[in-house]
Amino acid sequence: MMPSSAFPGACRLLVFLVFVGLAQPAAAQWYFRQGNFSSTAGEGYARGMGALVAAAGAANMMNSEAAQNYADARSAELDNRLKATQTYFEMRRVNQEARDAERDRRKVRSASAETAEHEAPPRAAPSQIDPHTGQIQWPALLAASDFDEPRTRLDQLFNHRATYGQLDGDLYLSAQDALASLRSILKKNLRTYKSSDYVQATKFLDLLAQEARLPSA
C-alpha cells in the first residue's frame, strides 16, 4: 500500500495530467480559430516549406515574364533598327537614281545642243553682212541692174534688222518675197550666167534667207 504521506502528491499529479489532457484539444481549437493552421511543429514546418516553394515558383514565373518582356523589347528594337537601315539605304538608292537620271538628261541636252550646233548652217560673216549697219556685200552677179528692185528692198530690210535686232511679221514676209524675186530672175536668165556665178548667187540667197529668220549677230 502507498503510504498515506505520498497520497496527496499522487493526487496532485493525477489532477495535473487530466488537466493537460483536457487542455490540449481546447488549445488546438483556439489556435485554429485565431487563423493559425499549424497545430504541431511538424505541420508548421511543412506549411512553411510549402509557402517557400510557392514563393520560389512565383519568383521564377515573374523572372520568366520579365525575361520574355525583355526579349520582346529587344526584338522590337532590332526590328526598328532594321527598318531604319532599310529606309536609309532605300533613300540612298532613290537619290542615286535621281542623280543618275539628271546626269543622263544633261548629257542628252548637251549632245543635242552640240548636234544642233554642228548641224546648223553657218551664220553670215561680217564681210557678207555688216552686223552694225546691216549692209549686204552682194556677189558680183546679184549686183547687176536686173536685180535692183528686190536687192534694194533687202538692203532696207537688213538695215532695219541691224537697228532693231530682228525682222518680224510683215517685214520677214517682205524679205522672203524679195528673195523669191531674186531667185526667179536668176532662173529666168540661167543660160546667160556662168555656172560658178549662178551657184555662188544661189548659195548667197540661201544665206540671206537663213539670216532673215534669225536675230542680227
PDB file of C-alpha atoms in Angstrom:
ATOM      1  CA  MET A   1       0.000   0.000   0.000  1.00  0.00           C
ATOM      2  CA  MET A   2       1.028   3.594  -0.690  1.00  0.00           C
ATOM      3  CA  PRO A   3       1.998   5.423   2.415  1.00  0.00           C
ATOM      4  CA  SER A   4      -0.543   7.968   3.466  1.00  0.00           C
ATOM      5  CA  SER A   5       2.026  10.750   3.222  1.00  0.00           C
ATOM      6  CA  ALA A   6       2.511  10.155  -0.530  1.00  0.00           C
ATOM      7  CA  PHE A   7      -1.165  10.223  -1.377  1.00  0.00           C
ATOM      8  CA  PRO A   8      -1.610  13.992  -1.558  1.00  0.00           C
ATOM      9  CA  GLY A   9       1.345  14.280  -4.038  1.00  0.00           C
ATOM     10  CA  ALA A  10      -0.010  11.484  -6.216  1.00  0.00           C
ATOM     11  CA  CYS A  11      -3.394  13.095  -6.268  1.00  0.00           C
ATOM     12  CA  ARG A  12      -1.908  16.362  -7.391  1.00  0.00           C
ATOM     13  CA  LEU A  13       0.000  14.655 -10.290  1.00  0.00           C
ATOM     14  CA  LEU A  14      -3.133  12.839 -11.415  1.00  0.00           C
ATOM     15  CA  VAL A  15      -5.135  16.050 -11.428  1.00  0.00           C
ATOM     16  CA  PHE A  16      -2.341  17.812 -13.490  1.00  0.00           C
ATOM     17  CA  LEU A  17      -2.271  15.064 -16.145  1.00  0.00           C
ATOM     18  CA  VAL A  18      -6.044  15.133 -16.501  1.00  0.00           C
ATOM     19  CA  PHE A  19      -5.941  18.942 -16.860  1.00  0.00           C
ATOM     20  CA  VAL A  20      -3.229  18.807 -19.512  1.00  0.00           C
ATOM     21  CA  GLY A  21      -5.123  16.144 -21.429  1.00  0.00           C
ATOM     22  CA  LEU A  22      -8.224  18.247 -21.432  1.00  0.00           C
ATOM     23  CA  ALA A  23      -6.421  21.479 -22.226  1.00  0.00           C
ATOM     24  CA  GLN A  24      -4.661  20.264 -25.437  1.00  0.00           C
ATOM     25  CA  PRO A  25      -7.830  19.958 -27.609  1.00  0.00           C
ATOM     26  CA  ALA A  26      -9.038  23.286 -26.304  1.00  0.00           C
ATOM     27  CA  ALA A  27      -5.703  24.909 -27.144  1.00  0.00           C
ATOM     28  CA  ALA A  28      -5.742  23.385 -30.613  1.00  0.00           C
ATOM     29  CA  GLN A  29      -9.259  24.682 -31.216  1.00  0.00           C
ATOM     30  CA  TRP A  30      -8.216  28.152 -30.074  1.00  0.00           C
ATOM     31  CA  TYR A  31      -5.201  28.002 -32.420  1.00  0.00           C
ATOM     32  CA  PHE A  32      -7.427  27.246 -35.455  1.00  0.00           C
ATOM     33  CA  ARG A  33      -9.968  29.908 -34.501  1.00  0.00           C
ATOM     34  CA  GLN A  34      -7.239  32.531 -34.453  1.00  0.00           C
ATOM     35  CA  GLY A  35      -6.357  31.768 -38.111  1.00  0.00           C
ATOM     36  CA  ASN A  36      -3.290  29.626 -37.399  1.00  0.00           C
ATOM     37  CA  PHE A  37      -3.331  26.362 -39.256  1.00  0.00           C
ATOM     38  CA  SER A  38      -0.437  24.516 -37.599  1.00  0.00           C
ATOM     39  CA  SER A  39      -1.376  22.616 -34.536  1.00  0.00           C
ATOM     40  CA  THR A  40       2.052  20.948 -34.331  1.00  0.00           C
ATOM     41  CA  ALA A  41       5.670  21.883 -35.031  1.00  0.00           C
ATOM     42  CA  GLY A  42       5.917  19.329 -37.864  1.00  0.00           C
ATOM     43  CA  GLU A  43       2.809  20.611 -39.541  1.00  0.00           C
ATOM     44  CA  GLY A  44       4.059  24.195 -39.185  1.00  0.00           C
ATOM     45  CA  TYR A  45       7.381  23.209 -40.760  1.00  0.00           C
ATOM     46  CA  ALA A  46       5.600  21.513 -43.645  1.00  0.00           C
ATOM     47  CA  ARG A  47       3.394  24.503 -44.239  1.00  0.00           C
ATOM     48  CA  GLY A  48       6.411  26.838 -44.118  1.00  0.00           C
ATOM     49  CA  MET A  49       8.233  24.755 -46.701  1.00  0.00           C
ATOM     50  CA  GLY A  50       5.140  24.799 -48.881  1.00  0.00           C
ATOM     51  CA  ALA A  51       4.961  28.577 -48.671  1.00  0.00           C
ATOM     52  CA  LEU A  52       8.689  28.793 -49.529  1.00  0.00           C
ATOM     53  CA  VAL A  53       8.240  26.570 -52.590  1.00  0.00           C
ATOM     54  CA  ALA A  54       5.219  28.613 -53.703  1.00  0.00           C
ATOM     55  CA  ALA A  55       7.217  31.833 -53.321  1.00  0.00           C
ATOM     56  CA  ALA A  56      10.087  30.355 -55.336  1.00  0.00           C
ATOM     57  CA  GLY A  57       7.645  29.326 -58.061  1.00  0.00           C
ATOM     58  CA  ALA A  58       6.110  32.780 -58.154  1.00  0.00           C
ATOM     59  CA  ALA A  59       9.595  34.318 -58.369  1.00  0.00           C
ATOM     60  CA  ASN A  60      10.502  32.004 -61.242  1.00  0.00           C
ATOM     61  CA  MET A  61       7.293  32.930 -63.052  1.00  0.00           C
ATOM     62  CA  MET A  62       7.960  36.649 -62.618  1.00  0.00           C
ATOM     63  CA  ASN A  63      11.560  36.197 -63.788  1.00  0.00           C
ATOM     64  CA  SER A  64      10.316  34.280 -66.829  1.00  0.00           C
ATOM     65  CA  GLU A  65       7.804  37.016 -67.660  1.00  0.00           C
ATOM     66  CA  ALA A  66      10.491  39.668 -67.216  1.00  0.00           C
ATOM     67  CA  ALA A  67      12.842  37.730 -69.493  1.00  0.00           C
ATOM     68  CA  GLN A  68      10.086  37.392 -72.125  1.00  0.00           C
ATOM     69  CA  ASN A  69       9.300  41.097 -71.905  1.00  0.00           C
ATOM     70  CA  TYR A  70      12.989  41.916 -72.351  1.00  0.00           C
ATOM     71  CA  ALA A  71      13.209  39.554 -75.320  1.00  0.00           C
ATOM     72  CA  ASP A  72      10.144  41.180 -76.894  1.00  0.00           C
ATOM     73  CA  ALA A  73      11.564  44.665 -76.319  1.00  0.00           C
ATOM     74  CA  ARG A  74      14.928  43.609 -77.756  1.00  0.00           C
ATOM     75  CA  SER A  75      13.233  42.108 -80.807  1.00  0.00           C
ATOM     76  CA  ALA A  76      11.219  45.279 -81.353  1.00  0.00           C
ATOM     77  CA  GLU A  77      14.401  47.355 -81.049  1.00  0.00           C
ATOM     78  CA  LEU A  78      16.185  45.180 -83.626  1.00  0.00           C
ATOM     79  CA  ASP A  79      13.185  45.416 -85.955  1.00  0.00           C
ATOM     80  CA  ASN A  80      13.205  49.206 -85.654  1.00  0.00           C
ATOM     81  CA  ARG A  81      16.932  49.335 -86.378  1.00  0.00           C
ATOM     82  CA  LEU A  82      16.490  47.056 -89.382  1.00  0.00           C
ATOM     83  CA  LYS A  83      13.652  49.194 -90.726  1.00  0.00           C
ATOM     84  CA  ALA A  84      15.699  52.360 -90.180  1.00  0.00           C
ATOM     85  CA  THR A  85      18.670  50.825 -92.002  1.00  0.00           C
ATOM     86  CA  GLN A  86      16.479  49.644 -94.874  1.00  0.00           C
ATOM     87  CA  THR A  87      14.881  53.087 -95.119  1.00  0.00           C
ATOM     88  CA  TYR A  88      18.307  54.759 -95.165  1.00  0.00           C
ATOM     89  CA  PHE A  89      19.632  52.599 -97.992  1.00  0.00           C
ATOM     90  CA  GLU A  90      16.359  52.872 -99.911  1.00  0.00           C
ATOM     91  CA  MET A  91      16.596  56.669 -99.724  1.00  0.00           C
ATOM     92  CA  ARG A  92      20.204  56.495-100.896  1.00  0.00           C
ATOM     93  CA  ARG A  93      19.157  54.324-103.818  1.00  0.00           C
ATOM     94  CA  VAL A  94      16.347  56.680-104.818  1.00  0.00           C
ATOM     95  CA  ASN A  95      18.640  59.711-104.547  1.00  0.00           C
ATOM     96  CA  GLN A  96      21.334  57.992-106.597  1.00  0.00           C
ATOM     97  CA  GLU A  97      18.819  57.056-109.279  1.00  0.00           C
ATOM     98  CA  ALA A  98      17.590  60.663-109.368  1.00  0.00           C
ATOM     99  CA  ARG A  99      21.168  61.952-109.719  1.00  0.00           C
ATOM    100  CA  ASP A 100      21.889  59.416-112.454  1.00  0.00           C
ATOM    101  CA  ALA A 101      18.717  60.383-114.321  1.00  0.00           C
ATOM    102  CA  GLU A 102      19.581  64.085-114.067  1.00  0.00           C
ATOM    103  CA  ARG A 103      23.116  63.390-115.294  1.00  0.00           C
ATOM    104  CA  ASP A 104      21.716  61.444-118.244  1.00  0.00           C
ATOM    105  CA  ARG A 105      19.325  64.285-119.083  1.00  0.00           C
ATOM    106  CA  ARG A 106      22.192  66.749-119.012  1.00  0.00           C
ATOM    107  CA  LYS A 107      24.211  64.528-121.302  1.00  0.00           C
ATOM    108  CA  VAL A 108      21.301  64.293-123.725  1.00  0.00           C
ATOM    109  CA  ARG A 109      20.768  68.063-123.670  1.00  0.00           C
ATOM    110  CA  SER A 110      24.466  68.675-124.159  1.00  0.00           C
ATOM    111  CA  ALA A 111      24.642  66.173-127.011  1.00  0.00           C
ATOM    112  CA  SER A 112      21.548  67.691-128.616  1.00  0.00           C
ATOM    113  CA  ALA A 113      22.985  71.178-128.319  1.00  0.00           C
ATOM    114  CA  GLU A 114      26.283  70.049-129.844  1.00  0.00           C
ATOM    115  CA  THR A 115      24.457  68.244-132.646  1.00  0.00           C
ATOM    116  CA  ALA A 116      22.298  71.280-133.356  1.00  0.00           C
ATOM    117  CA  GLU A 117      25.357  73.494-133.321  1.00  0.00           C
ATOM    118  CA  HIS A 118      27.182  71.239-135.761  1.00  0.00           C
ATOM    119  CA  GLU A 119      24.150  70.719-137.997  1.00  0.00           C
ATOM    120  CA  ALA A 120      23.080  74.368-138.104  1.00  0.00           C
ATOM    121  CA  PRO A 121      24.281  76.185-141.211  1.00  0.00           C
ATOM    122  CA  PRO A 122      26.966  78.791-140.568  1.00  0.00           C
ATOM    123  CA  ARG A 123      25.954  82.381-139.907  1.00  0.00           C
ATOM    124  CA  ALA A 124      26.864  85.152-142.284  1.00  0.00           C
ATOM    125  CA  ALA A 125      30.330  86.578-141.821  1.00  0.00           C
ATOM    126  CA  PRO A 126      30.779  90.319-141.141  1.00  0.00           C
ATOM    127  CA  SER A 127      32.298  90.534-144.607  1.00  0.00           C
ATOM    128  CA  GLN A 128      28.959  89.371-146.028  1.00  0.00           C
ATOM    129  CA  ILE A 129      26.528  91.278-143.770  1.00  0.00           C
ATOM    130  CA  ASP A 130      27.765  94.148-141.589  1.00  0.00           C
ATOM    131  CA  PRO A 131      26.448  93.355-138.037  1.00  0.00           C
ATOM    132  CA  HIS A 132      26.219  97.079-137.162  1.00  0.00           C
ATOM    133  CA  THR A 133      24.632  98.572-140.270  1.00  0.00           C
ATOM    134  CA  GLY A 134      23.124  95.512-141.946  1.00  0.00           C
ATOM    135  CA  GLN A 135      24.800  96.440-145.216  1.00  0.00           C
ATOM    136  CA  ILE A 136      24.903  93.440-147.579  1.00  0.00           C
ATOM    137  CA  GLN A 137      28.008  92.716-149.628  1.00  0.00           C
ATOM    138  CA  TRP A 138      26.392  91.298-152.755  1.00  0.00           C
ATOM    139  CA  PRO A 139      28.139  88.845-155.082  1.00  0.00           C
ATOM    140  CA  ALA A 140      29.016  90.305-158.476  1.00  0.00           C
ATOM    141  CA  LEU A 141      26.161  88.575-160.297  1.00  0.00           C
ATOM    142  CA  LEU A 142      23.469  89.806-157.880  1.00  0.00           C
ATOM    143  CA  ALA A 143      24.844  93.343-158.066  1.00  0.00           C
ATOM    144  CA  ALA A 144      23.713  93.564-161.712  1.00  0.00           C
ATOM    145  CA  SER A 145      20.923  96.005-162.631  1.00  0.00           C
ATOM    146  CA  ASP A 146      18.478  93.137-163.293  1.00  0.00           C
ATOM    147  CA  PHE A 147      18.247  92.647-159.526  1.00  0.00           C
ATOM    148  CA  ASP A 148      17.972  96.318-158.444  1.00  0.00           C
ATOM    149  CA  GLU A 149      14.396  96.379-157.117  1.00  0.00           C
ATOM    150  CA  PRO A 150      14.409  93.234-154.849  1.00  0.00           C
ATOM    151  CA  ARG A 151      18.031  93.895-153.887  1.00  0.00           C
ATOM    152  CA  THR A 152      17.201  97.434-152.689  1.00  0.00           C
ATOM    153  CA  ARG A 153      14.295  96.129-150.611  1.00  0.00           C
ATOM    154  CA  LEU A 154      16.586  93.626-148.906  1.00  0.00           C
ATOM    155  CA  ASP A 155      19.177  96.317-148.188  1.00  0.00           C
ATOM    156  CA  GLN A 156      16.494  98.332-146.383  1.00  0.00           C
ATOM    157  CA  LEU A 157      15.137  95.356-144.500  1.00  0.00           C
ATOM    158  CA  PHE A 158      18.554  94.203-143.242  1.00  0.00           C
ATOM    159  CA  ASN A 159      19.354  97.764-142.176  1.00  0.00           C
ATOM    160  CA  HIS A 160      16.142  97.636-140.092  1.00  0.00           C
ATOM    161  CA  ARG A 161      17.207  94.242-138.702  1.00  0.00           C
ATOM    162  CA  ALA A 162      20.585  95.608-137.590  1.00  0.00           C
ATOM    163  CA  THR A 163      18.841  98.539-135.876  1.00  0.00           C
ATOM    164  CA  TYR A 164      16.003  96.657-134.137  1.00  0.00           C
ATOM    165  CA  GLY A 165      17.510  93.183-133.850  1.00  0.00           C
ATOM    166  CA  GLN A 166      15.111  91.072-135.917  1.00  0.00           C
ATOM    167  CA  LEU A 167      12.610  91.031-138.772  1.00  0.00           C
ATOM    168  CA  ASP A 168       9.104  90.315-137.521  1.00  0.00           C
ATOM    169  CA  GLY A 169       5.771  89.789-139.154  1.00  0.00           C
ATOM    170  CA  ASP A 170       5.288  91.654-142.423  1.00  0.00           C
ATOM    171  CA  LEU A 171       8.949  92.633-142.597  1.00  0.00           C
ATOM    172  CA  TYR A 172      10.012  88.993-142.557  1.00  0.00           C
ATOM    173  CA  LEU A 173       7.439  88.156-145.245  1.00  0.00           C
ATOM    174  CA  SER A 174       8.674  91.076-147.323  1.00  0.00           C
ATOM    175  CA  ALA A 175      12.243  89.765-147.066  1.00  0.00           C
ATOM    176  CA  GLN A 176      11.139  86.315-148.228  1.00  0.00           C
ATOM    177  CA  ASP A 177       9.221  87.873-151.127  1.00  0.00           C
ATOM    178  CA  ALA A 178      12.292  89.851-152.207  1.00  0.00           C
ATOM    179  CA  LEU A 179      14.438  86.714-152.056  1.00  0.00           C
ATOM    180  CA  ALA A 180      11.872  84.826-154.147  1.00  0.00           C
ATOM    181  CA  SER A 181      12.056  87.608-156.775  1.00  0.00           C
ATOM    182  CA  LEU A 182      15.865  87.327-156.920  1.00  0.00           C
ATOM    183  CA  ARG A 183      15.642  83.532-157.390  1.00  0.00           C
ATOM    184  CA  SER A 184      13.076  83.964-160.132  1.00  0.00           C
ATOM    185  CA  ILE A 185      15.301  86.383-162.037  1.00  0.00           C
ATOM    186  CA  LEU A 186      18.263  84.002-161.665  1.00  0.00           C
ATOM    187  CA  LYS A 187      16.310  81.065-163.093  1.00  0.00           C
ATOM    188  CA  LYS A 188      14.908  83.148-165.943  1.00  0.00           C
ATOM    189  CA  ASN A 189      18.404  84.115-167.131  1.00  0.00           C
ATOM    190  CA  LEU A 190      20.159  80.891-166.121  1.00  0.00           C
ATOM    191  CA  ARG A 191      21.570  80.263-169.618  1.00  0.00           C
ATOM    192  CA  THR A 192      23.330  83.625-169.669  1.00  0.00           C
ATOM    193  CA  TYR A 193      25.317  83.117-166.424  1.00  0.00           C
ATOM    194  CA  LYS A 194      28.430  81.151-165.724  1.00  0.00           C
ATOM    195  CA  SER A 195      27.639  78.100-163.656  1.00  0.00           C
ATOM    196  CA  SER A 196      30.081  79.150-160.916  1.00  0.00           C
ATOM    197  CA  ASP A 197      28.436  82.599-160.647  1.00  0.00           C
ATOM    198  CA  TYR A 198      24.989  81.018-160.532  1.00  0.00           C
ATOM    199  CA  VAL A 199      25.998  78.594-157.764  1.00  0.00           C
ATOM    200  CA  GLN A 200      27.603  81.393-155.770  1.00  0.00           C
ATOM    201  CA  ALA A 201      24.493  83.571-156.138  1.00  0.00           C
ATOM    202  CA  THR A 202      22.044  80.838-155.079  1.00  0.00           C
ATOM    203  CA  LYS A 203      24.152  79.946-152.009  1.00  0.00           C
ATOM    204  CA  PHE A 204      24.245  83.594-151.003  1.00  0.00           C
ATOM    205  CA  LEU A 205      20.460  83.852-151.279  1.00  0.00           C
ATOM    206  CA  ASP A 206      20.146  80.757-149.063  1.00  0.00           C
ATOM    207  CA  LEU A 207      22.357  82.512-146.512  1.00  0.00           C
ATOM    208  CA  LEU A 208      20.185  85.643-146.615  1.00  0.00           C
ATOM    209  CA  ALA A 209      17.029  83.557-146.166  1.00  0.00           C
ATOM    210  CA  GLN A 210      18.531  81.984-143.036  1.00  0.00           C
ATOM    211  CA  GLU A 211      19.661  85.314-141.608  1.00  0.00           C
ATOM    212  CA  ALA A 212      16.228  86.843-142.207  1.00  0.00           C
ATOM    213  CA  ARG A 213      14.774  84.299-139.751  1.00  0.00           C
ATOM    214  CA  LEU A 214      17.390  84.976-137.048  1.00  0.00           C
ATOM    215  CA  PRO A 215      18.259  87.955-134.860  1.00  0.00           C
ATOM    216  CA  SER A 216      21.162  90.052-136.025  1.00  0.00           C
ATOM    217  CA  ALA A 217      24.561  88.848-134.838  1.00  0.00           C
TER     218      ALA A 217
END
